[in-house]
Amino acid sequence: MTGYGRHLAEKEVVATAAAGVSTVTEIKACAAGSHHLFPQCRAVVDVGGQDLKAIVMDGRGRVARFEMNDRCAAGTGQFLENMASRLGFVSISCFGEAALLGRQGAVTLSSMCAVFAESEVVGLVNAGARTEDIALAVHCSVARRLTSLYKRLGVDPCDVAFVGGGALNVGLVAQLRRELCLGDNVLCVPERPQLTVALGAALIAFENATGRRCDEVAPERGGRAPPDTSCNKCF
């Protein structure tokens, strides 16, 4: 088991089942899942509902070092959902698509605090700024925060995996690719990025149970096809 509730769940399962139960950190599971999907990547950026993570891995998918932001809501999936709701979008996908239509630099968010950023958004709306421009500013703010987290690791140029539910947002993918300035390297996004940590936990459980690695299980080496980004005109 992994995730924030793993220790509570472990106690419940142990109390009701005879089978042995083990837990694994999200960091380790994220690295394992990302390496399985994209063996060429040496770094991972993860946007979850409650936190942000940047991880550097060795050639076998083991964690070398990481940075994590779990004390501030700014930049998390919950933050993006709140911003989308504040701007009247009915879904995150529609919010991300609108960001692609925004004009770079038309408006900016100066605050990295979730509370103050929301106040800024309200002010921009009241000032008559275009909704698409505000959507882009929000996504740029999150992408800059992720890039700052990633650069703290001092990573050599490499392909980077982008996972977590935030990677389903086409606007965030576009802005993160722009902010990271990867040059000849690639930002790799799996088809179902929100399942990467769960996949990693399953792989680690398999290895612990059998003593074998899952290298023979064919990984999904391709990138993610663009999701349905049709807009319901909610802005």
Tab-separated table of C-alpha atoms in Angstrom, residues 4 26 45-54 67-85 92 95 109 111-115 117-118 135 138-147 149 162-169 172:
chain	number	residue	atom	x	y	z
A	4	TYR	CA	-1.122	9.350	2.604
A	26	GLU	CA	4.819	7.523	-2.657
A	45	VAL	CA	7.849	15.480	-11.857
A	46	ASP	CA	4.612	14.500	-10.103
A	47	VAL	CA	1.570	16.734	-9.578
A	48	GLY	CA	-0.854	15.102	-7.184
A	49	GLY	CA	-3.991	16.334	-5.510
A	50	GLN	CA	-2.188	17.361	-2.305
A	51	ASP	CA	1.494	17.766	-3.161
A	52	LEU	CA	4.202	18.254	-5.769
A	53	LYS	CA	7.252	16.022	-6.154
A	54	ALA	CA	10.459	16.063	-8.194
A	67	GLU	CA	12.248	17.456	-3.431
A	68	MET	CA	8.667	17.660	-2.230
A	69	ASN	CA	6.177	20.407	-1.506
A	70	ASP	CA	3.474	19.100	0.807
A	71	ARG	CA	3.038	22.105	3.106
A	72	CYS	CA	1.435	24.537	0.680
A	73	ALA	CA	-1.565	23.996	-1.578
A	74	ALA	CA	-0.231	26.234	-4.362
A	75	GLY	CA	0.509	24.242	-7.496
A	76	THR	CA	-1.294	21.075	-6.438
A	77	GLY	CA	-4.182	19.433	-8.222
A	78	GLN	CA	-6.540	20.826	-5.612
A	79	PHE	CA	-5.245	24.325	-6.314
A	80	LEU	CA	-5.953	23.924	-10.039
A	81	GLU	CA	-9.440	22.597	-9.318
A	82	ASN	CA	-10.150	25.584	-7.074
A	83	MET	CA	-8.928	28.007	-9.740
A	84	ALA	CA	-11.007	26.284	-12.418
A	85	SER	CA	-14.098	26.516	-10.239
A	92	ILE	CA	-10.038	20.654	-15.462
A	95	PHE	CA	-9.590	24.783	-17.952
A	109	LEU	CA	0.108	35.964	-10.971
A	111	SER	CA	1.861	35.348	-5.542
A	112	MET	CA	2.910	31.728	-5.000
A	113	CYS	CA	0.482	31.402	-2.074
A	114	ALA	CA	-2.770	29.587	-2.851
A	115	VAL	CA	-4.857	32.038	-0.827
A	117	ALA	CA	-3.278	33.741	-5.800
A	118	GLU	CA	-7.023	33.189	-5.574
A	135	ALA	CA	-6.220	30.501	-17.112
A	138	VAL	CA	-2.523	30.172	-13.423
A	139	HIS	CA	-0.921	27.359	-15.403
A	140	CYS	CA	2.289	29.358	-15.877
A	141	SER	CA	2.445	29.948	-12.121
A	142	VAL	CA	2.145	26.216	-11.401
A	143	ALA	CA	4.687	25.323	-14.105
A	144	ARG	CA	7.197	27.797	-12.650
A	145	ARG	CA	6.732	26.305	-9.182
A	146	LEU	CA	7.311	22.803	-10.542
A	147	THR	CA	10.379	23.922	-12.466
A	149	LEU	CA	11.316	22.316	-7.417
A	162	PHE	CA	5.541	13.928	-15.939
A	163	VAL	CA	3.059	11.911	-13.879
A	164	GLY	CA	0.153	12.320	-11.470
A	165	GLY	CA	-3.336	13.581	-12.184
A	166	GLY	CA	-1.943	16.999	-13.101
A	167	ALA	CA	-0.350	15.466	-16.203
A	168	LEU	CA	-3.848	14.968	-17.654
A	169	ASN	CA	-4.080	18.755	-17.983
A	172	LEU	CA	-0.068	22.322	-17.666
